[in-house]
JSON list of C-alpha atoms in Angstrom, two decimals:
[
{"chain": "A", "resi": 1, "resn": "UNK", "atom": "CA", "xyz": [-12.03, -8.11, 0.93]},
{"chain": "A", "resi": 2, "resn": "UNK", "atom": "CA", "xyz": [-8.78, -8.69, 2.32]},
{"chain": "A", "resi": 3, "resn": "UNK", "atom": "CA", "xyz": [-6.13, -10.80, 0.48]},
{"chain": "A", "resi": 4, "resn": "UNK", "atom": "CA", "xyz": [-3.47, -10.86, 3.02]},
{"chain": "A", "resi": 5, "resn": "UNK", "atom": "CA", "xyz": [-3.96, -11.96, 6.84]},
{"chain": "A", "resi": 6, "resn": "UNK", "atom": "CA", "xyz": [-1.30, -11.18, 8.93]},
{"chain": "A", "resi": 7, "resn": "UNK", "atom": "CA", "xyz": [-0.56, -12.36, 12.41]},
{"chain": "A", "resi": 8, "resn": "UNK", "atom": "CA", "xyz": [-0.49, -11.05, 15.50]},
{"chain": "A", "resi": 9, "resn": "UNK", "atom": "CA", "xyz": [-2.13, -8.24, 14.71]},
{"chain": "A", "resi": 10, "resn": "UNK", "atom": "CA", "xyz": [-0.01, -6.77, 17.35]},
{"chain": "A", "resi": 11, "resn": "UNK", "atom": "CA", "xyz": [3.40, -7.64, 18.51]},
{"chain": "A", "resi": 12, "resn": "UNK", "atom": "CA", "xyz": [5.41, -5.80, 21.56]},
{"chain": "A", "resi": 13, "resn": "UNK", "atom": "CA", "xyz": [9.25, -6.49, 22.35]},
{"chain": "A", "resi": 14, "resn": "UNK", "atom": "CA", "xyz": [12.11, -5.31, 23.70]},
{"chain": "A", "resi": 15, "resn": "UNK", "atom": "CA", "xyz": [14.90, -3.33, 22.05]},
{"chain": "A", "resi": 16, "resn": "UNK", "atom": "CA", "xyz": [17.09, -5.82, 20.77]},
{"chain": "A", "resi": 17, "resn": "UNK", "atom": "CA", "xyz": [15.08, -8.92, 20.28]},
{"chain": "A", "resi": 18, "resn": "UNK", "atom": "CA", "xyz": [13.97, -10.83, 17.14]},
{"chain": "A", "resi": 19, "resn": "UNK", "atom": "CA", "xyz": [10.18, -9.97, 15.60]},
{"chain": "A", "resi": 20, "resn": "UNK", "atom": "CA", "xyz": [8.51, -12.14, 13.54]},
{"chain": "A", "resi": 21, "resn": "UNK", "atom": "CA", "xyz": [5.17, -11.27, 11.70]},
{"chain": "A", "resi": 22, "resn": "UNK", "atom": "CA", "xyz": [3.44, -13.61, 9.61]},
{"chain": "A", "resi": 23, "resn": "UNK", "atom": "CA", "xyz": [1.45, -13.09, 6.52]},
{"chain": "A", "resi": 24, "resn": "UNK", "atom": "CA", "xyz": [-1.13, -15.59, 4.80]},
{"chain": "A", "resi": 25, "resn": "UNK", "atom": "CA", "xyz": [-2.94, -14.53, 1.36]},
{"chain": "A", "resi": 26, "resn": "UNK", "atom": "CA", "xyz": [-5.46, -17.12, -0.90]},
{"chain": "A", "resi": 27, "resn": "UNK", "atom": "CA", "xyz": [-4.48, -16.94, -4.19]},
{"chain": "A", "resi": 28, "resn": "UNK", "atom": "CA", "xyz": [-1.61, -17.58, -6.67]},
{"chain": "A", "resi": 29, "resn": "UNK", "atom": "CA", "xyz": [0.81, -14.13, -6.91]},
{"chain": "A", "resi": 30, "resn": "UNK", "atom": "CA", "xyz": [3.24, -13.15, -8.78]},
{"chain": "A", "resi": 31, "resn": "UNK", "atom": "CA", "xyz": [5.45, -11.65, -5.96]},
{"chain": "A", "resi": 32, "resn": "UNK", "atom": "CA", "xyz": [4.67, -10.65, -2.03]},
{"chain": "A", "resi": 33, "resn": "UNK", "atom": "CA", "xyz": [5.76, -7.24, -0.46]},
{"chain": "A", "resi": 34, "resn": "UNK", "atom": "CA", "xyz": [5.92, -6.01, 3.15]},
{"chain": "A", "resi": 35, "resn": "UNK", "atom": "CA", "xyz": [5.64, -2.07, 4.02]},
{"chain": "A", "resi": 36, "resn": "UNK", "atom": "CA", "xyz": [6.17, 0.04, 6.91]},
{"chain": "A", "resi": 37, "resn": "UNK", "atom": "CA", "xyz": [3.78, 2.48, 8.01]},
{"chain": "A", "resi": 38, "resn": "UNK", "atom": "CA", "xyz": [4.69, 5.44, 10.75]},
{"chain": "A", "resi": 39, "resn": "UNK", "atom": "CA", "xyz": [1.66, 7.21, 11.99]},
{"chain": "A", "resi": 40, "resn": "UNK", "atom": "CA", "xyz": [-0.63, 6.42, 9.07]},
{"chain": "A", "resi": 41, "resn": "UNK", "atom": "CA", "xyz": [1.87, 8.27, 7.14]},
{"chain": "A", "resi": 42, "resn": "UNK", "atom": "CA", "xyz": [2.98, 6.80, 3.71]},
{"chain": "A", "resi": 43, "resn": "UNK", "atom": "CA", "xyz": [3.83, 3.50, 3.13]},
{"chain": "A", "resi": 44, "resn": "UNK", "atom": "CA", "xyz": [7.86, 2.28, 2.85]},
{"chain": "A", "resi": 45, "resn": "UNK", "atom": "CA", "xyz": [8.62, -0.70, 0.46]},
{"chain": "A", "resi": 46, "resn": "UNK", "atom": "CA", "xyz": [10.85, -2.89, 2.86]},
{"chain": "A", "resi": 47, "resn": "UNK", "atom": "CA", "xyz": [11.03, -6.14, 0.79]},
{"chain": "A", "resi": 48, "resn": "UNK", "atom": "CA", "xyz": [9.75, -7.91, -2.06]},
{"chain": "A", "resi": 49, "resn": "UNK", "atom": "CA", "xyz": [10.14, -11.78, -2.69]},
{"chain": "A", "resi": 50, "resn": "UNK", "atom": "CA", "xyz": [9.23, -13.02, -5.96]},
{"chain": "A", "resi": 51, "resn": "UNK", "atom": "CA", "xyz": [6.74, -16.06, -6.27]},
{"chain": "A", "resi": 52, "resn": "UNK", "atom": "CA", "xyz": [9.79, -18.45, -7.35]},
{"chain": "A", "resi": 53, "resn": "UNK", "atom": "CA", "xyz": [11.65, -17.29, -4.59]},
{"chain": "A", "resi": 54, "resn": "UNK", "atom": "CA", "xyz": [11.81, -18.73, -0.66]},
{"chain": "A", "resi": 55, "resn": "UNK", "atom": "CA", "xyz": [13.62, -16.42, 1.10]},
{"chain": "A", "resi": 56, "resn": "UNK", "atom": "CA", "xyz": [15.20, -13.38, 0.92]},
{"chain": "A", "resi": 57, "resn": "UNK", "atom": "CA", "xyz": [17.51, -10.97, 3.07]},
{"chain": "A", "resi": 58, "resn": "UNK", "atom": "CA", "xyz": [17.58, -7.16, 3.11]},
{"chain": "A", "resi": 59, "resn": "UNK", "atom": "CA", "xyz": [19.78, -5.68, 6.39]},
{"chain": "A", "resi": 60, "resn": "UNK", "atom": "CA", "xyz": [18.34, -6.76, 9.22]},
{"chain": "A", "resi": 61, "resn": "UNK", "atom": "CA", "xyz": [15.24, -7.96, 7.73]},
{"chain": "A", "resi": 62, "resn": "UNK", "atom": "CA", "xyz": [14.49, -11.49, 6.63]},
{"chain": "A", "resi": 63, "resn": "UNK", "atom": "CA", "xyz": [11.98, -12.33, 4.25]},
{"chain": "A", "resi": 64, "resn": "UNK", "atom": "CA", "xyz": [10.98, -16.66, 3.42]},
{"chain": "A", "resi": 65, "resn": "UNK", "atom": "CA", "xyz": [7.49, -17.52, 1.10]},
{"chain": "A", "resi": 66, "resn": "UNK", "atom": "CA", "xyz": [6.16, -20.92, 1.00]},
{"chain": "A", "resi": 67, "resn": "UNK", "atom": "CA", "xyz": [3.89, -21.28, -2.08]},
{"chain": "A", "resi": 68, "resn": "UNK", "atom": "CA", "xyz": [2.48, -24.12, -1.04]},
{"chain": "A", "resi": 69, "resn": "UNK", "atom": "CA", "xyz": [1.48, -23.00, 2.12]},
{"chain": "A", "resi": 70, "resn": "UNK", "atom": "CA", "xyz": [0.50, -19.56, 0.86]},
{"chain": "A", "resi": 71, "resn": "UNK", "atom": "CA", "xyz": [2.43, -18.35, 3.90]},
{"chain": "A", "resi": 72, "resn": "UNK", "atom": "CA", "xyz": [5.34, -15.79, 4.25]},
{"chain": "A", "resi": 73, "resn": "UNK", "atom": "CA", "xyz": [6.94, -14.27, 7.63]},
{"chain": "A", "resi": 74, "resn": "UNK", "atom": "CA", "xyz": [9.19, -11.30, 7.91]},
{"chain": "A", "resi": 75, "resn": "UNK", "atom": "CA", "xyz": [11.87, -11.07, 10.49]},
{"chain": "A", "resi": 76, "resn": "UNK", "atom": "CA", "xyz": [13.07, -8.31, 12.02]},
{"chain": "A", "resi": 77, "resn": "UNK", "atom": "CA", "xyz": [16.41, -8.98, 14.13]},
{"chain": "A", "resi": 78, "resn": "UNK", "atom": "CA", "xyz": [18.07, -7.11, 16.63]},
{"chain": "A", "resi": 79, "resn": "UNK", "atom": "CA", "xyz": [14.80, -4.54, 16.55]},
{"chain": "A", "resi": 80, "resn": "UNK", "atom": "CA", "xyz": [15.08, -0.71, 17.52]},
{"chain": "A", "resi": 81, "resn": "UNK", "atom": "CA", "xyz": [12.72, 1.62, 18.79]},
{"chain": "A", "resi": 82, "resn": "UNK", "atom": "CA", "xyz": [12.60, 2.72, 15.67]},
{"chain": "A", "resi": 83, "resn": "UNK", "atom": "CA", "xyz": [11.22, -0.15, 13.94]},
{"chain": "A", "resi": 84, "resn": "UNK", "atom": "CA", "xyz": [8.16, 0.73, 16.00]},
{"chain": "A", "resi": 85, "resn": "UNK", "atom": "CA", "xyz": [5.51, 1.26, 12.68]},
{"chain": "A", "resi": 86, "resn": "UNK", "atom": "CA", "xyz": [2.47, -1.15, 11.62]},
{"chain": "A", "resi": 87, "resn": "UNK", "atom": "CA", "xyz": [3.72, -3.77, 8.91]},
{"chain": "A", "resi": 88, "resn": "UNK", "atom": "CA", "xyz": [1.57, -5.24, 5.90]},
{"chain": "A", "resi": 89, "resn": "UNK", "atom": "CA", "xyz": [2.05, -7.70, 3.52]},
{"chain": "A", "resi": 90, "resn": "UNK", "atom": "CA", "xyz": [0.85, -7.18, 0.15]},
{"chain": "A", "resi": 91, "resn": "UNK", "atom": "CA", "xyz": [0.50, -9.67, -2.70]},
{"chain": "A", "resi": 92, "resn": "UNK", "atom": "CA", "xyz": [0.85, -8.67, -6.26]},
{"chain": "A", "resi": 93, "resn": "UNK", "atom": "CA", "xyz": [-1.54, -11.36, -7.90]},
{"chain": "A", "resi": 94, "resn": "UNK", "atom": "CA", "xyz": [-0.65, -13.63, -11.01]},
{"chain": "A", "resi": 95, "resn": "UNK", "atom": "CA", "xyz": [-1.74, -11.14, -13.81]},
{"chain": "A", "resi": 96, "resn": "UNK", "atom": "CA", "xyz": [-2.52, -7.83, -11.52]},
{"chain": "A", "resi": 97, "resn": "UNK", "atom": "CA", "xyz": [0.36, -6.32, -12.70]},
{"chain": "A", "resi": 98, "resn": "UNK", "atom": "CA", "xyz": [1.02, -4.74, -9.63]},
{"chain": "A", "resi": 99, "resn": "UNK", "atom": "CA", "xyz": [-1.96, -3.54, -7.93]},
{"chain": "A", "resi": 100, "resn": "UNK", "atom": "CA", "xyz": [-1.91, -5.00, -4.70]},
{"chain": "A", "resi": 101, "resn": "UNK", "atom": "CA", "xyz": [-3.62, -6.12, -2.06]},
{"chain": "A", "resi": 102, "resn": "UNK", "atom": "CA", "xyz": [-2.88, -5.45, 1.50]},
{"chain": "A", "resi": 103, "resn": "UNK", "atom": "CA", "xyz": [-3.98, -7.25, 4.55]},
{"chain": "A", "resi": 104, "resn": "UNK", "atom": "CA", "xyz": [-5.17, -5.47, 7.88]},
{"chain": "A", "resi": 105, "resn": "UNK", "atom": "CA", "xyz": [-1.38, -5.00, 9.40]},
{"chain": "A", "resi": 106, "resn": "UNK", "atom": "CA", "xyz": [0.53, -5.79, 12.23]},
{"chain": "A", "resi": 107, "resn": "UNK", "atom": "CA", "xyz": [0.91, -3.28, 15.00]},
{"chain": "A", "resi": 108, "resn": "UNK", "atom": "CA", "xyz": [4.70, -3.29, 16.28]},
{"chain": "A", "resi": 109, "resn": "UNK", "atom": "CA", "xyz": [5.89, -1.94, 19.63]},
{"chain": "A", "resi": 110, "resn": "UNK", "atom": "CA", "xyz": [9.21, -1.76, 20.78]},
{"chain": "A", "resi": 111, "resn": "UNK", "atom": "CA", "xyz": [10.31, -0.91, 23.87]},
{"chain": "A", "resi": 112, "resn": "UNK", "atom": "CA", "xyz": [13.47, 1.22, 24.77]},
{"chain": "B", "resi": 1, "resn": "UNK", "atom": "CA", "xyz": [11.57, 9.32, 1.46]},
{"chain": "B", "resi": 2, "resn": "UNK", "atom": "CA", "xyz": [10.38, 8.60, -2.21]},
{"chain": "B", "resi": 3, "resn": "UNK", "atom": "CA", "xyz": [9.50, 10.80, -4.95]},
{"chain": "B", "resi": 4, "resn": "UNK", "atom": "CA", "xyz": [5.85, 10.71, -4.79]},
{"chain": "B", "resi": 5, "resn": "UNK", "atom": "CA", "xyz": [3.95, 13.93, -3.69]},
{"chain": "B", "resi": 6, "resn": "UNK", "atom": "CA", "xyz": [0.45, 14.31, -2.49]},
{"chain": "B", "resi": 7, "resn": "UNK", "atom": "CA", "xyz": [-1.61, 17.37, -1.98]},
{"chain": "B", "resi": 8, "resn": "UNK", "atom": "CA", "xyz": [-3.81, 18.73, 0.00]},
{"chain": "B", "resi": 9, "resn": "UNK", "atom": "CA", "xyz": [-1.75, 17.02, 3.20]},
{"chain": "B", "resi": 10, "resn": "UNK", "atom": "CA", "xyz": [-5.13, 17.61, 4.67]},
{"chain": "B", "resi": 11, "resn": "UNK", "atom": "CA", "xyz": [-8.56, 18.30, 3.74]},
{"chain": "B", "resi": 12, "resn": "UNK", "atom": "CA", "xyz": [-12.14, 18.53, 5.63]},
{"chain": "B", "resi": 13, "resn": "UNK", "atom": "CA", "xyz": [-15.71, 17.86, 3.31]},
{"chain": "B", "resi": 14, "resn": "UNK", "atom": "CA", "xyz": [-19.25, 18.16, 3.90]},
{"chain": "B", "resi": 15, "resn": "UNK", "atom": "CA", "xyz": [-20.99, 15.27, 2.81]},
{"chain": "B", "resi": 16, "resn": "UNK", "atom": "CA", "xyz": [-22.33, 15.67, -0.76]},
{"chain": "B", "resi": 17, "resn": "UNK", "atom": "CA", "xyz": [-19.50, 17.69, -2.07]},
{"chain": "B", "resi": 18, "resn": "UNK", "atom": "CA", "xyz": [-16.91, 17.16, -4.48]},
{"chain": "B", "resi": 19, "resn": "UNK", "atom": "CA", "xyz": [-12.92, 16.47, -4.12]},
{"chain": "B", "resi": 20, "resn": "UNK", "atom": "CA", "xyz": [-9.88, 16.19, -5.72]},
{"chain": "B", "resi": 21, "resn": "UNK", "atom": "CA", "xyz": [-6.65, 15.02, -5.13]},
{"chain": "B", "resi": 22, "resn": "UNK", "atom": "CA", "xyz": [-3.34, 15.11, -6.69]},
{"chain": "B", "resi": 23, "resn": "UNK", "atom": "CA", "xyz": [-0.46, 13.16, -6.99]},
{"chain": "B", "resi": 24, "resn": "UNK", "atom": "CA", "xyz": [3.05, 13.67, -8.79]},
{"chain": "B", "resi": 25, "resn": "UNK", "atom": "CA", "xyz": [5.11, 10.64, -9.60]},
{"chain": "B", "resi": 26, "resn": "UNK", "atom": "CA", "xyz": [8.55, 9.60, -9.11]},
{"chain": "B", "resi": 27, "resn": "UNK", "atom": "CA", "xyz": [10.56, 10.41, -11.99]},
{"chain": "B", "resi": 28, "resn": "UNK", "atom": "CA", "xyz": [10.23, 7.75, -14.46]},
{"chain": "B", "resi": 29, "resn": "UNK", "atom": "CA", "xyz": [7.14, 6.24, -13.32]},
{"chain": "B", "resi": 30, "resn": "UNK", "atom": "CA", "xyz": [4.67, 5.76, -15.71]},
{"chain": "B", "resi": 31, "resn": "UNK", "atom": "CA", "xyz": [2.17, 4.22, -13.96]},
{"chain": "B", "resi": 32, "resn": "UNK", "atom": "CA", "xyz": [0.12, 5.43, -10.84]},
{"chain": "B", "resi": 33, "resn": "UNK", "atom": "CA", "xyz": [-2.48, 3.90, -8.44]},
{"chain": "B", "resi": 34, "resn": "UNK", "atom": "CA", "xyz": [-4.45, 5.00, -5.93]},
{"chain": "B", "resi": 35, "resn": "UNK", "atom": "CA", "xyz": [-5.69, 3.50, -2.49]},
{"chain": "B", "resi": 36, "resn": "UNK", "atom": "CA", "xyz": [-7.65, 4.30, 0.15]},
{"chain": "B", "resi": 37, "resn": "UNK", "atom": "CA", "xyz": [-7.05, 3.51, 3.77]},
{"chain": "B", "resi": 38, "resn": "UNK", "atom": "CA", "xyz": [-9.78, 3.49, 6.19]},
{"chain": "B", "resi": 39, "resn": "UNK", "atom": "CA", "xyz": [-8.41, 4.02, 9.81]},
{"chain": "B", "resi": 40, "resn": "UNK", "atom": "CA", "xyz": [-7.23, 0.64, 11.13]},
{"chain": "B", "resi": 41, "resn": "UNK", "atom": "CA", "xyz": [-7.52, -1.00, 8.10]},
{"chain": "B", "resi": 42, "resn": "UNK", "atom": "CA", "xyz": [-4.95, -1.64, 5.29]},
{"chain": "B", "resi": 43, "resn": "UNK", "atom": "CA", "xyz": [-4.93, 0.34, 1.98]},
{"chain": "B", "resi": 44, "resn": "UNK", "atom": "CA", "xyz": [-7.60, -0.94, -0.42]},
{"chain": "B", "resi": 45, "resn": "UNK", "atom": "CA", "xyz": [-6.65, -0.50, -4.27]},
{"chain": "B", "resi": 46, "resn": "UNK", "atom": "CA", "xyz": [-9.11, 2.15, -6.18]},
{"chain": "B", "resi": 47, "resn": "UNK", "atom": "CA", "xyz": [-7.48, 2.16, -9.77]},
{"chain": "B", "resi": 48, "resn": "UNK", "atom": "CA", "xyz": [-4.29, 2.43, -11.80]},
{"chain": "B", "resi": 49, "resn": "UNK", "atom": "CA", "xyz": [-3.55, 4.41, -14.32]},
{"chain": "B", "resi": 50, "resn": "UNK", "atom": "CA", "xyz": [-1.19, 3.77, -17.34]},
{"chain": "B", "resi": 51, "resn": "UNK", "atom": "CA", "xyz": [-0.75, 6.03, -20.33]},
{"chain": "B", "resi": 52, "resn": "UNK", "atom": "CA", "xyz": [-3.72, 8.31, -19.21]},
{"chain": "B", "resi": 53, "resn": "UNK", "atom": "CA", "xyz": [-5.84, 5.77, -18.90]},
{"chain": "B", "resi": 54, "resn": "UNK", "atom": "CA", "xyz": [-7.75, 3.34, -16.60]},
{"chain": "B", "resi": 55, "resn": "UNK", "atom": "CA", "xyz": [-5.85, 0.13, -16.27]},
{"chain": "B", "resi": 56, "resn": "UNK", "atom": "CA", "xyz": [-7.59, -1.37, -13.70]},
{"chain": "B", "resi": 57, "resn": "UNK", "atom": "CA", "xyz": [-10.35, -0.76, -10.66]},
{"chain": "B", "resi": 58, "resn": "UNK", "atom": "CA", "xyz": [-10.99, -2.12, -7.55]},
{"chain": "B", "resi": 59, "resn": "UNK", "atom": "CA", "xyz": [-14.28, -2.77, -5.42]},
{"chain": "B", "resi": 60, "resn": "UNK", "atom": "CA", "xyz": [-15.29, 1.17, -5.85]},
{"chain": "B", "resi": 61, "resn": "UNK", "atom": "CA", "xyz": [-18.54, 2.93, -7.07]},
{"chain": "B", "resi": 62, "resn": "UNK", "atom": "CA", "xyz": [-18.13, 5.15, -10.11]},
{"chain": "B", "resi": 63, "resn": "UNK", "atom": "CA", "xyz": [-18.58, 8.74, -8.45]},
{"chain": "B", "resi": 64, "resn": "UNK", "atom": "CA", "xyz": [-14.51, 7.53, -7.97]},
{"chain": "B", "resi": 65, "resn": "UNK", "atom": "CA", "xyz": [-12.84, 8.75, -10.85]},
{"chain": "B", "resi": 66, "resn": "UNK", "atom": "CA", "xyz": [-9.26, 9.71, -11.84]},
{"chain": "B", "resi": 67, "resn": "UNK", "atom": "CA", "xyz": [-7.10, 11.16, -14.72]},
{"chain": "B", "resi": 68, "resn": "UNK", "atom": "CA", "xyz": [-3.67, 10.76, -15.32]},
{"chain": "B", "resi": 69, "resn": "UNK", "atom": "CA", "xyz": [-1.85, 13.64, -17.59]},
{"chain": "B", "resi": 70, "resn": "UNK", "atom": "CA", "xyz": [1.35, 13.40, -19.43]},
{"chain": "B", "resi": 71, "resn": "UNK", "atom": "CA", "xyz": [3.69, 13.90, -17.15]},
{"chain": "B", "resi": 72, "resn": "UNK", "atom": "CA", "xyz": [2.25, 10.86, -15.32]},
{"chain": "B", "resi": 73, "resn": "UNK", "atom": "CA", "xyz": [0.58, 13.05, -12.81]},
{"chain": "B", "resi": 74, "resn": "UNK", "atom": "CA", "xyz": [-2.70, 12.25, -11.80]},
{"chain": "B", "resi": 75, "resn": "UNK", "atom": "CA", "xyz": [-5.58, 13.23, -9.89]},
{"chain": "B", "resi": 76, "resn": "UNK", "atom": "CA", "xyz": [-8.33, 11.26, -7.86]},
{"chain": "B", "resi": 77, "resn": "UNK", "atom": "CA", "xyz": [-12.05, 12.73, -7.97]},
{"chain": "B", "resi": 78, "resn": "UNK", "atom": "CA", "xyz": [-14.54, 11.97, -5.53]},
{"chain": "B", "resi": 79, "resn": "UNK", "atom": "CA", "xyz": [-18.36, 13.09, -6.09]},
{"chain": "B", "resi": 80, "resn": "UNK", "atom": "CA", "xyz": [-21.65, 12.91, -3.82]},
{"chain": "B", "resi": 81, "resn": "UNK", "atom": "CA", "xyz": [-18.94, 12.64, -0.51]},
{"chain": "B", "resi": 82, "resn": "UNK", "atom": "CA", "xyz": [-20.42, 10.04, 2.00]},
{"chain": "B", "resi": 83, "resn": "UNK", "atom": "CA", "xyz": [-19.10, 10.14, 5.57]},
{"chain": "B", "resi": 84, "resn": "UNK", "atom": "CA", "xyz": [-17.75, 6.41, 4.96]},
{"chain": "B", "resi": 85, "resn": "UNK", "atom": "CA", "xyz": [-15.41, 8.40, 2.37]},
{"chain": "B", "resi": 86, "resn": "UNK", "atom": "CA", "xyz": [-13.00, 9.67, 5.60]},
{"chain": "B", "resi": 87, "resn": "UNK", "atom": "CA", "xyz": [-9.76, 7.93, 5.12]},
{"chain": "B", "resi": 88, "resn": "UNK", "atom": "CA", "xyz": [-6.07, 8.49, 4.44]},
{"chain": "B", "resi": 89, "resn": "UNK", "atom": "CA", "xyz": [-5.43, 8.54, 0.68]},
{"chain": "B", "resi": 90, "resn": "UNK", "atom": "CA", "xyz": [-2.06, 7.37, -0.83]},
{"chain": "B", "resi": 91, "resn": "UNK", "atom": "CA", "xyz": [-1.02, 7.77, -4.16]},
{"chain": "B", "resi": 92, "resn": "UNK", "atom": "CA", "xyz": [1.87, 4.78, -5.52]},
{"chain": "B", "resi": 93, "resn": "UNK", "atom": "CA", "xyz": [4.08, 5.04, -9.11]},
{"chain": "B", "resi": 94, "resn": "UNK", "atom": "CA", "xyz": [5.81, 2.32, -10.30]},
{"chain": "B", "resi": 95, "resn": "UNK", "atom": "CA", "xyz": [7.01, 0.93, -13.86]},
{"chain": "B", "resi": 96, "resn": "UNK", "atom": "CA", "xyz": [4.49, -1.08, -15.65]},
{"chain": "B", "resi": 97, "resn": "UNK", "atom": "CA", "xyz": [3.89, -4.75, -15.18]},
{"chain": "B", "resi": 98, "resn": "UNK", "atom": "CA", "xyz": [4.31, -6.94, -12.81]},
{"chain": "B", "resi": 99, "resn": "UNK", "atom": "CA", "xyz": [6.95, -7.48, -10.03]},
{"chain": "B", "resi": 100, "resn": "UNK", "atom": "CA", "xyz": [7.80, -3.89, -8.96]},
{"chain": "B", "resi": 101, "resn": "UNK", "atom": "CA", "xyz": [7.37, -2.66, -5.88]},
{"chain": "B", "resi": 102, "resn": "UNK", "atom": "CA", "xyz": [4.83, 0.55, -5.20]},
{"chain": "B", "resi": 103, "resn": "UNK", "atom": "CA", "xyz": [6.23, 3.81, -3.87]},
{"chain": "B", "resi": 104, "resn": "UNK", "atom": "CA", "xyz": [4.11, 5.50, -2.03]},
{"chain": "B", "resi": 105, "resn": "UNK", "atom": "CA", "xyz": [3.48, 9.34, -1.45]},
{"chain": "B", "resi": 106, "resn": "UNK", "atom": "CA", "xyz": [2.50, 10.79, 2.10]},
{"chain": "B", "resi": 107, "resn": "UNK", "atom": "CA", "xyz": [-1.37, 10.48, 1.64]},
{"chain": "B", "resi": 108, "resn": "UNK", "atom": "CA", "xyz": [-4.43, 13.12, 1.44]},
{"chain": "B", "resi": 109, "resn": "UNK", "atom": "CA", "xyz": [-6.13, 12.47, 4.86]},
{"chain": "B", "resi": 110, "resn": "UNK", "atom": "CA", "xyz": [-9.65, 13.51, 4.02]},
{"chain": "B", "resi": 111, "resn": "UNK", "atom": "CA", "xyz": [-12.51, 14.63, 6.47]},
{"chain": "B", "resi": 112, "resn": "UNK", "atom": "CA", "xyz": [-16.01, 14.46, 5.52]},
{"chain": "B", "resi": 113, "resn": "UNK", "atom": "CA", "xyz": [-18.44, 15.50, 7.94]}
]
């Protein structure tokens, strides 16, 4: 079963505007990652905020977690063409010791 | 692009056969896991290994099995190949513990027909 929700499952923009994906998971973690996929390639680590953490920044990417919500979003500003990849979250639960669970993804389009 | 290597890139199975799948891990990595990634879904986590041995399993039967050698390699066998077995596999080292992110090789996508 699936840990992670995210939503939308898909999400189209244009070049240049803001994209933000949300991600909702059941139990208590230890830390929450988002990926990138291209192509059902590999994944790419993007970010990972840690479970005392609420928000985080890497480049153009913006990471917040509520705890008590069991709710984090990832923003993407200023988005390229070649941000255009399927996102997951993944949650590291309290005492997994990293082996994560991933939710279904979000599909992102951007448009040129 | 990370350190992880897969092989075969690709790889097509009659059902009832038997597989196997490699990995190599980034330098320094002592730990690898395995997922598998039905199409349209996200990855689901098989096992982990640590040390050469299992530290861990997920939701899968036992004709999944894997080994992990010395050098923190490892390999993922599948037996008795069921057509529900068709997904991309991907192979992720990281340290030990909790808190570090997973990086991920390019996947096995595997056929079975």
């Amino acid at each position: 079963s699936q840990q992670g929700e995210e939503d939308p499952q898909a999400l189209s923009i244009q070049e240049g505007e803001n994209a933000t994906m949300n991600c909702s998971y059941k139990t208590s973690i230890n830390n929450l990652q988002w990926y990138r996929q291209n192509s059902g390639r590999g994944l790419v680590h993007l970010i990972l905020i840690r479970s005392n953490e609420r928000e985080k920044h890497s480049g153009r990417l913006r990471v917040t977690l509520d705890t008590s919500k069991k709710s984090s979003s990832l923003l993407i500003t200023a988005s390229r063409a070649a941000d255009t990849a399927s996102y997951f979250c993944a949650t590291d639960l309290t005492g997994a010791n990293s082996k994560l669970t991933f939710g279904k993804g979000i599909t992102l389009s951007v448009r040129p | 692009e990370t350190g992880v290597t897969q092989s075969p890139t690709h790889l097509i199975k009659t059902r009832g056969q038997q597989v196997t799948l490699r990995c190599s891990s980034q330098s320094g990595h002592n730990t690898v896991s395995w997922y598998q990634q039905a199409l349209g879904q996200g990855p689901q986590f098989i096992f982990q290994y640590y040390r050469e041995e299992e530290n861990g399993r997920g939701n899968f039967p036992p004709r999944f099995s894997g080994l992990q050698f010395p050098n923190y390699s490892s390999e993922l066998n599948v037996n008795a190949l069921e057509l529900d077995d068709s997904a991309l596999y991907l192979c992720a080292s990281s340290p030990i513990g909790q808190g570090y992110e997973q990086y991920f090789g390019p996947g096995t996508r595997l056929t079975v027909t």
